[in-house]
Amino acid sequence: MKKILLIILDGLGDRPSKDLGNKTPLQAANKKNLNYLASKGMVGLFDPISPGIRPGSDTAHLSILGYDPYKTYTGRGPFEALGLGMDLKPGDVAFRGNFATVNDNFIVVDRRAGRIDNGTDELAKSLNMKIGDVEILVKEGVEHRAAVVLRGKNLSSKITDVDPHQENASVKESKPLDEKAKLTSDLINEFTRRSYKILDSHPINIERKKSGKNPANILLVRGAGIVPELEDFNKKFNLKAACIVGVPLISGICKLAGIKPISVPGATGTLNTNMENKIKYAIENLKEFDFILMNIKATDIAGHDGNAILKKEVIERADKAFEPLLEHLDEYTIMITGDHSTPCSVKDHTGDPLPVLISTSGIRSDGIDEWNEISAAKGSLRISGKDVINVLLNYSDRAEKFGA
Ligand code: ZN
Ligand code: ZN
């Protein structure tokens, strides 16, 4: 049996770029280690969910880890809260939120509260409360954004938004979409009223009003979702699993799946992340664990920036960092791919399939020694997200037989 290392270069897939002589960043990159791994293994194209679906990082990772995203993805609220590093439990109901400005009549004057960019940590803290038996947790996000989590019994996500989604409109009364949801809609209405009371007289807002800025005097929530119960990954696949992930959204999903986080010095989930350390810690921890998921976010960041040259450089840095893996092909089954394409020409995720490679000793080689979106199409693999763990179990000689 071999150990499994699954490396997700976030947003890896791309389209030809004018800045790179009509090559994709992966095509243009100098990447001898990735090419070596491809030459020793199988390559192909990969659909994180299914052909043409434009995944978020959350839905793609759910799918890759063997969870049906159409059943487990219950709305953006919980995943937004995970992304802010909140500690969620199955059954919690989570919302996305906006600090906004309302007048005395609860008319929304400014949905972004003057694009507030500091002090929201204190404002969020002032809104942590208990209503009845239900705990309400608030965490600030970037600028005016926040997440709100309700924790208690008999909660439901089947309620309408408080946020009117436009300015010069009244704050809405949340309504239950079925009978069981009335407790939750009542709670969120009460929370909204209290948020105004607390925030309108908060020292930060008194200061903002004095200096002529719009006060962040209400928190408007939307996108209710219930935190899903994910079957324990370790039990589901009989693997002792860990992850090396810098992005809170993905590490939050791993946590819900029971995948143990490994913290790595210098792994930041940003462009300057320390990839050498990530690989070093993966090798060290594969002595203890059977499976490690690694996410490298920097490729996606370059894609969203529309910077093909930067994306190519990030791939080259990753390639250098992967060098120590080459001597472990007798012990490891390594898969390298992405969670979706983030073409620099689009600056957002697309449904284009991604290049994938599986490398380990003793498997059939496709004989393709240059790995990119174009050459991968000549390889033997055609897989989608739900196949990933099964394929890895098979090539690491861990799969259970189906039938006699
Ligand atoms: Zn992603
Ligand atoms: Zn992205």
Coordinates of C-alpha atoms and ligand atoms in Angstrom, one line a residue:
M1 CA 0.0 0.0 0.0
K2 CA 1.2 3.5 -0.8
K3 CA 0.6 6.8 0.8
I4 CA -1.5 9.4 -1.1
L5 CA -0.5 13.0 -1.7
L6 CA -3.2 15.1 -3.5
I7 CA -2.0 18.6 -4.5
I8 CA -4.5 21.1 -5.7
L9 CA -3.0 24.1 -7.5
D10 CA -6.0 26.3 -7.0
G11 CA -7.4 27.7 -10.2
L12 CA -4.6 26.0 -12.2
G13 CA -6.4 25.6 -15.6
D14 CA -6.1 28.4 -18.1
R15 CA -6.6 29.5 -21.7
P16 CA -4.0 30.7 -24.2
S17 CA -2.6 34.1 -23.2
K18 CA -1.4 36.9 -25.6
D19 CA 1.2 37.8 -22.9
L20 CA 2.7 34.4 -23.2
G21 CA 2.8 34.0 -27.0
N22 CA -0.6 32.4 -27.0
K23 CA 0.4 29.7 -24.5
T24 CA -1.3 28.9 -21.2
P25 CA 0.7 29.8 -18.1
L26 CA 1.3 26.0 -17.5
Q27 CA 2.4 25.6 -21.1
A28 CA 4.8 28.5 -20.9
A29 CA 6.2 27.6 -17.5
N30 CA 9.6 26.0 -17.1
K31 CA 8.7 23.0 -15.0
K32 CA 11.0 20.0 -15.2
N33 CA 9.7 18.3 -12.1
L34 CA 6.0 18.4 -13.1
N35 CA 7.1 17.1 -16.5
Y36 CA 9.0 14.3 -14.9
L37 CA 6.1 13.3 -12.7
A38 CA 3.8 13.3 -15.8
S39 CA 6.3 11.2 -17.8
K40 CA 6.3 8.5 -15.0
G41 CA 2.5 8.4 -14.8
M42 CA -0.8 9.0 -16.4
V43 CA -2.2 12.4 -17.5
G44 CA -5.5 13.6 -18.7
L45 CA -8.3 16.1 -18.3
F46 CA -10.3 16.6 -15.1
D47 CA -13.7 18.0 -14.4
P48 CA -14.0 19.0 -10.7
I49 CA -17.8 18.7 -10.7
S50 CA -18.9 17.8 -14.2
P51 CA -18.2 19.2 -17.7
G52 CA -19.0 22.9 -18.1
I53 CA -19.9 23.5 -14.4
R54 CA -18.1 26.6 -13.1
P55 CA -17.2 25.6 -9.5
G56 CA -16.4 27.7 -6.5
S57 CA -13.4 26.5 -4.5
D58 CA -15.8 25.2 -1.9
T59 CA -18.1 23.1 -4.2
A60 CA -15.0 21.8 -6.1
H61 CA -13.2 20.7 -2.9
L62 CA -16.4 19.0 -1.6
S63 CA -16.6 17.1 -4.9
I64 CA -12.9 16.2 -4.9
L65 CA -13.1 14.9 -1.4
G66 CA -16.0 12.6 -2.4
Y67 CA -19.0 14.6 -1.1
D68 CA -21.8 15.4 -3.5
P69 CA -21.8 19.2 -3.7
Y70 CA -25.4 19.3 -4.8
K71 CA -26.4 17.6 -1.4
T72 CA -23.8 19.2 0.9
Y73 CA -23.6 22.7 -0.4
T74 CA -26.5 24.4 1.3
G75 CA -25.9 28.1 0.5
R76 CA -23.1 30.6 0.7
G77 CA -23.7 31.5 4.3
P78 CA -21.9 28.6 6.0
F79 CA -19.0 28.6 3.5
E80 CA -18.6 32.4 3.9
A81 CA -18.4 31.9 7.7
L82 CA -15.9 29.0 7.2
G83 CA -13.9 31.3 5.0
L84 CA -13.7 33.8 7.8
G85 CA -12.2 31.1 10.0
M86 CA -15.4 30.7 12.2
D87 CA -15.7 27.4 14.0
L88 CA -18.9 25.9 12.7
K89 CA -20.8 22.8 13.9
P90 CA -23.3 20.7 11.9
G91 CA -26.8 22.2 12.5
D92 CA -25.6 25.8 12.8
V93 CA -27.4 28.2 10.5
A94 CA -25.0 30.7 8.9
F95 CA -25.6 33.9 6.9
R96 CA -23.6 36.3 4.9
G97 CA -24.0 39.9 6.2
N98 CA -23.3 43.5 5.4
F99 CA -22.7 46.3 7.8
A100 CA -25.0 49.0 6.3
T101 CA -26.4 52.4 7.1
V102 CA -30.1 52.9 7.8
N103 CA -32.1 56.0 8.8
D104 CA -34.6 56.2 11.7
N105 CA -37.3 54.6 9.6
F106 CA -35.1 51.6 8.7
I107 CA -34.7 52.7 5.1
V108 CA -31.3 51.5 3.8
V109 CA -29.3 54.6 2.9
D110 CA -26.0 52.9 2.1
R111 CA -25.6 49.1 1.8
R112 CA -21.8 49.3 2.4
A113 CA -21.8 51.8 5.3
G114 CA -19.5 54.3 3.5
R115 CA -17.2 51.4 2.5
I116 CA -16.2 51.1 6.1
D117 CA -12.7 49.6 6.2
N118 CA -11.8 49.6 9.9
G119 CA -13.4 49.0 13.3
T120 CA -15.7 46.3 12.0
D121 CA -13.9 43.8 14.3
E122 CA -15.2 45.8 17.3
L123 CA -18.6 46.3 15.8
A124 CA -18.9 42.5 15.2
K125 CA -17.8 41.7 18.7
S126 CA -20.5 44.0 20.1
L127 CA -23.1 41.9 18.3
N128 CA -22.3 38.5 19.8
M129 CA -25.3 37.7 21.9
K130 CA -27.8 35.1 23.1
I131 CA -31.5 35.3 22.3
G132 CA -33.4 32.7 24.3
D133 CA -31.4 29.6 24.1
V134 CA -29.8 30.5 20.8
E135 CA -26.3 31.7 20.6
I136 CA -25.5 34.3 17.9
L137 CA -21.9 34.7 16.7
V138 CA -20.7 37.5 14.4
K139 CA -17.4 37.8 12.6
E140 CA -16.2 40.6 10.4
G141 CA -15.0 40.1 6.9
V142 CA -13.3 42.3 4.3
E143 CA -14.6 46.0 4.4
H144 CA -18.4 46.0 5.1
R145 CA -18.8 42.2 5.0
A146 CA -19.5 39.9 7.9
A147 CA -20.9 36.5 8.7
V148 CA -23.5 35.6 11.3
V149 CA -24.0 32.2 12.8
L150 CA -27.0 30.9 14.9
R151 CA -26.3 28.0 17.2
G152 CA -29.0 26.2 19.0
K153 CA -31.8 23.7 18.6
N154 CA -34.6 23.5 16.0
L155 CA -33.0 26.1 13.7
S156 CA -33.8 26.2 9.9
S157 CA -32.3 27.9 6.9
K158 CA -35.7 28.1 5.1
I159 CA -36.2 31.8 5.7
T160 CA -36.2 34.9 3.5
D161 CA -33.5 37.6 3.6
V162 CA -33.5 40.7 5.8
D163 CA -31.3 42.5 3.3
P164 CA -33.5 44.3 0.7
H165 CA -30.5 44.0 -1.8
Q166 CA -30.9 47.6 -2.8
E167 CA -30.7 51.1 -1.4
N168 CA -33.7 53.4 -0.6
A169 CA -35.7 50.4 0.4
S170 CA -36.9 49.2 3.8
V171 CA -35.1 46.6 5.8
K172 CA -37.2 43.5 5.2
E173 CA -38.9 41.4 7.8
S174 CA -37.5 37.8 7.4
K175 CA -40.3 35.3 6.7
P176 CA -40.4 31.6 7.3
L177 CA -40.7 29.5 4.2
D178 CA -42.1 26.6 6.1
E179 CA -43.7 26.2 9.6
K180 CA -40.6 24.8 11.3
A181 CA -38.6 27.9 10.3
K182 CA -40.6 30.5 12.2
L183 CA -38.3 30.3 15.3
T184 CA -35.3 31.2 13.1
S185 CA -37.0 34.0 11.2
D186 CA -38.2 35.5 14.5
L187 CA -34.7 35.3 15.9
I188 CA -33.1 36.9 12.9
N189 CA -35.7 39.8 13.0
E190 CA -35.0 40.3 16.7
F191 CA -31.2 40.2 16.0
T192 CA -31.6 42.8 13.2
R193 CA -33.5 45.2 15.5
R194 CA -30.9 44.7 18.3
S195 CA -28.1 45.2 15.9
Y196 CA -29.4 48.7 15.1
K197 CA -29.8 49.6 18.8
I198 CA -26.3 48.5 19.6
L199 CA -24.5 49.8 16.5
D200 CA -26.2 53.2 16.2
S201 CA -24.9 54.2 19.6
H202 CA -21.5 52.4 19.3
P203 CA -18.5 54.8 19.9
I204 CA -17.1 53.9 16.5
N205 CA -20.3 55.0 14.8
I206 CA -20.6 58.2 16.9
E207 CA -17.1 59.0 15.7
R208 CA -18.0 58.2 12.1
K209 CA -21.1 60.5 12.3
K210 CA -18.9 63.3 13.7
S211 CA -16.6 63.1 10.8
G212 CA -19.4 63.0 8.3
K213 CA -19.1 59.3 7.4
N214 CA -22.1 57.0 7.1
P215 CA -22.4 54.9 10.3
A216 CA -22.4 51.1 10.1
N217 CA -25.5 51.1 12.2
I218 CA -27.1 47.8 11.2
L219 CA -26.1 44.3 10.1
L220 CA -28.2 43.0 7.3
V221 CA -28.1 39.2 6.7
R222 CA -28.8 37.1 3.6
G223 CA -28.1 33.7 2.1
A224 CA -29.1 31.5 5.1
G225 CA -27.6 28.0 4.9
I226 CA -27.4 25.1 7.4
V227 CA -24.0 23.7 8.2
P228 CA -23.9 20.3 6.6
E229 CA -23.0 17.1 8.4
L230 CA -20.2 15.5 6.4
E231 CA -19.5 11.8 6.8
D232 CA -16.1 11.4 8.4
F233 CA -13.6 11.2 5.6
N234 CA -11.3 8.9 7.5
K235 CA -14.1 6.3 8.0
K236 CA -15.6 6.8 4.6
F237 CA -12.3 5.9 2.8
N238 CA -10.5 4.0 5.5
L239 CA -7.7 6.6 5.4
K240 CA -5.9 8.5 8.2
A241 CA -6.2 11.9 6.6
A242 CA -4.6 15.3 7.1
C243 CA -4.5 18.6 5.1
I244 CA -2.0 21.4 4.4
V245 CA -4.3 24.3 3.5
G246 CA -3.8 28.0 4.1
V247 CA -7.2 29.2 2.9
P248 CA -9.8 29.2 5.7
L249 CA -12.7 28.3 3.4
I250 CA -11.0 25.0 2.4
S251 CA -9.5 24.2 5.8
G252 CA -13.1 24.8 7.2
I253 CA -14.4 22.1 4.8
C254 CA -11.6 19.8 5.8
K255 CA -12.5 20.3 9.5
L256 CA -16.2 19.4 8.8
A257 CA -14.9 16.3 7.1
G258 CA -12.7 15.3 10.0
I259 CA -9.5 15.9 8.1
K260 CA -6.7 16.9 10.5
P261 CA -5.0 20.3 9.7
I262 CA -1.2 20.4 9.7
S263 CA 0.1 23.9 10.3
V264 CA 3.2 24.8 8.3
P265 CA 5.4 27.8 9.1
G266 CA 5.1 30.4 6.2
A267 CA 2.1 28.7 4.6
T268 CA -0.1 31.8 4.2
G269 CA -2.7 31.0 1.5
T270 CA -1.4 34.0 -0.4
L271 CA 1.1 34.7 -3.2
N272 CA 4.1 34.6 -0.9
T273 CA 3.3 31.2 0.6
N274 CA 6.3 29.0 1.5
M275 CA 5.8 26.1 -0.9
E276 CA 9.1 24.4 0.1
N277 CA 7.9 24.1 3.7
K278 CA 4.5 22.7 2.6
I279 CA 6.3 19.9 0.7
K280 CA 8.7 19.3 3.6
Y281 CA 5.8 19.0 6.1
A282 CA 3.9 16.8 3.7
I283 CA 6.8 14.3 3.4
E284 CA 7.3 14.4 7.2
N285 CA 3.6 13.8 8.0
L286 CA 3.1 11.1 5.4
K287 CA 5.1 8.9 7.8
E288 CA 2.1 9.1 10.1
F289 CA -0.9 9.8 7.8
D290 CA -2.1 7.8 4.8
F291 CA -3.5 10.8 2.9
I292 CA -2.7 14.5 2.6
L293 CA -4.6 17.1 0.8
M294 CA -2.5 20.2 -0.1
N295 CA -4.0 23.4 -1.5
I296 CA -1.8 26.0 -3.1
K297 CA -3.9 29.2 -3.6
A298 CA -1.3 31.4 -5.3
T299 CA -2.2 30.2 -8.8
D300 CA -5.9 31.2 -8.4
I301 CA -4.8 34.7 -7.0
A302 CA -2.7 35.3 -10.1
G303 CA -5.7 34.1 -12.3
H304 CA -8.1 36.5 -10.6
D305 CA -5.5 39.3 -11.1
G306 CA -5.5 38.5 -14.8
N307 CA -1.7 38.2 -14.6
A308 CA -0.6 35.4 -16.8
I309 CA 3.1 36.1 -16.3
L310 CA 2.7 36.0 -12.6
K311 CA 0.7 32.7 -12.8
K312 CA 3.5 31.2 -14.9
E313 CA 6.0 32.3 -12.2
V314 CA 3.9 30.8 -9.4
I315 CA 3.8 27.5 -11.3
E316 CA 7.6 27.6 -11.7
R317 CA 8.0 28.2 -8.0
A318 CA 5.7 25.3 -7.2
D319 CA 7.6 23.1 -9.7
K320 CA 10.9 23.9 -7.9
A321 CA 9.3 23.1 -4.5
F322 CA 8.0 19.7 -5.8
E323 CA 11.6 18.5 -6.4
P324 CA 11.9 16.4 -3.2
L325 CA 8.8 14.4 -4.2
L326 CA 10.6 12.8 -7.2
E327 CA 12.4 10.3 -5.0
H328 CA 9.2 9.1 -3.2
L329 CA 7.4 7.5 -6.1
D330 CA 7.9 4.0 -4.7
E331 CA 6.1 5.1 -1.5
Y332 CA 3.6 7.7 -2.7
T333 CA 0.8 8.0 -5.2
I334 CA 0.8 11.6 -6.2
M335 CA -2.0 13.4 -7.9
I336 CA -1.6 17.0 -9.1
T337 CA -4.4 19.1 -10.5
G338 CA -6.6 22.1 -9.7
D339 CA -10.1 22.7 -8.3
H340 CA -11.2 24.7 -11.3
S341 CA -9.8 26.8 -14.1
T342 CA -9.2 30.5 -13.4
P343 CA -8.2 31.8 -16.8
C344 CA -6.2 35.1 -16.7
S345 CA -8.3 36.4 -19.6
V346 CA -11.5 35.8 -17.7
K347 CA -10.2 36.7 -14.2
D348 CA -12.8 34.3 -12.7
H349 CA -13.5 30.6 -12.5
T350 CA -14.7 28.8 -15.6
G351 CA -15.9 25.3 -16.4
D352 CA -12.9 24.5 -18.6
P353 CA -11.5 21.0 -17.7
L354 CA -8.1 20.9 -16.0
P355 CA -4.9 19.0 -16.6
V356 CA -4.4 16.2 -14.1
L357 CA -1.5 13.9 -13.5
I358 CA -1.1 10.7 -11.4
S359 CA 2.4 9.6 -10.7
T360 CA 3.7 6.6 -8.8
S361 CA 6.0 3.7 -9.5
G362 CA 4.7 0.7 -11.4
I363 CA 1.7 2.2 -13.1
R364 CA 1.1 2.4 -16.9
S365 CA 2.7 5.5 -18.3
D366 CA 1.1 7.5 -21.0
G367 CA 4.5 8.5 -22.3
I368 CA 3.7 12.2 -22.2
D369 CA 6.6 14.1 -20.9
E370 CA 5.3 17.7 -21.1
W371 CA 2.4 18.4 -18.8
N372 CA -0.1 21.2 -19.7
E373 CA -3.8 21.7 -20.7
I374 CA -3.1 20.8 -24.4
S375 CA -0.8 17.8 -24.0
A376 CA -2.9 16.4 -21.1
A377 CA -5.8 15.9 -23.6
K378 CA -3.6 13.1 -25.3
G379 CA -3.4 11.2 -22.0
S380 CA -5.5 8.3 -20.7
L381 CA -7.3 9.9 -17.8
R382 CA -10.8 11.2 -18.0
I383 CA -12.1 11.8 -14.5
S384 CA -14.4 14.0 -12.5
G385 CA -14.3 15.1 -8.9
K386 CA -16.3 12.2 -7.6
D387 CA -13.7 9.8 -9.0
V388 CA -10.6 11.3 -7.5
I389 CA -10.4 9.4 -4.2
N390 CA -11.4 6.1 -5.8
V391 CA -8.8 6.5 -8.4
L392 CA -6.2 7.4 -5.8
L393 CA -7.2 4.4 -3.6
N394 CA -6.8 2.1 -6.6
Y395 CA -3.3 3.3 -7.6
S396 CA -2.2 3.1 -4.0
D397 CA -3.4 -0.5 -3.7
R398 CA -6.0 0.5 -1.0
A399 CA -9.3 0.0 -2.9
E400 CA -11.8 -2.5 -1.6
K401 CA -13.1 -4.9 -4.1
F402 CA -16.7 -4.3 -5.3
G403 CA -18.2 -7.8 -5.5
A404 CA -16.6 -11.2 -5.1
Ligands
ZN1 ZN -10.3 27.4 -6.0
ZN2 ZN -10.8 31.8 -7.2

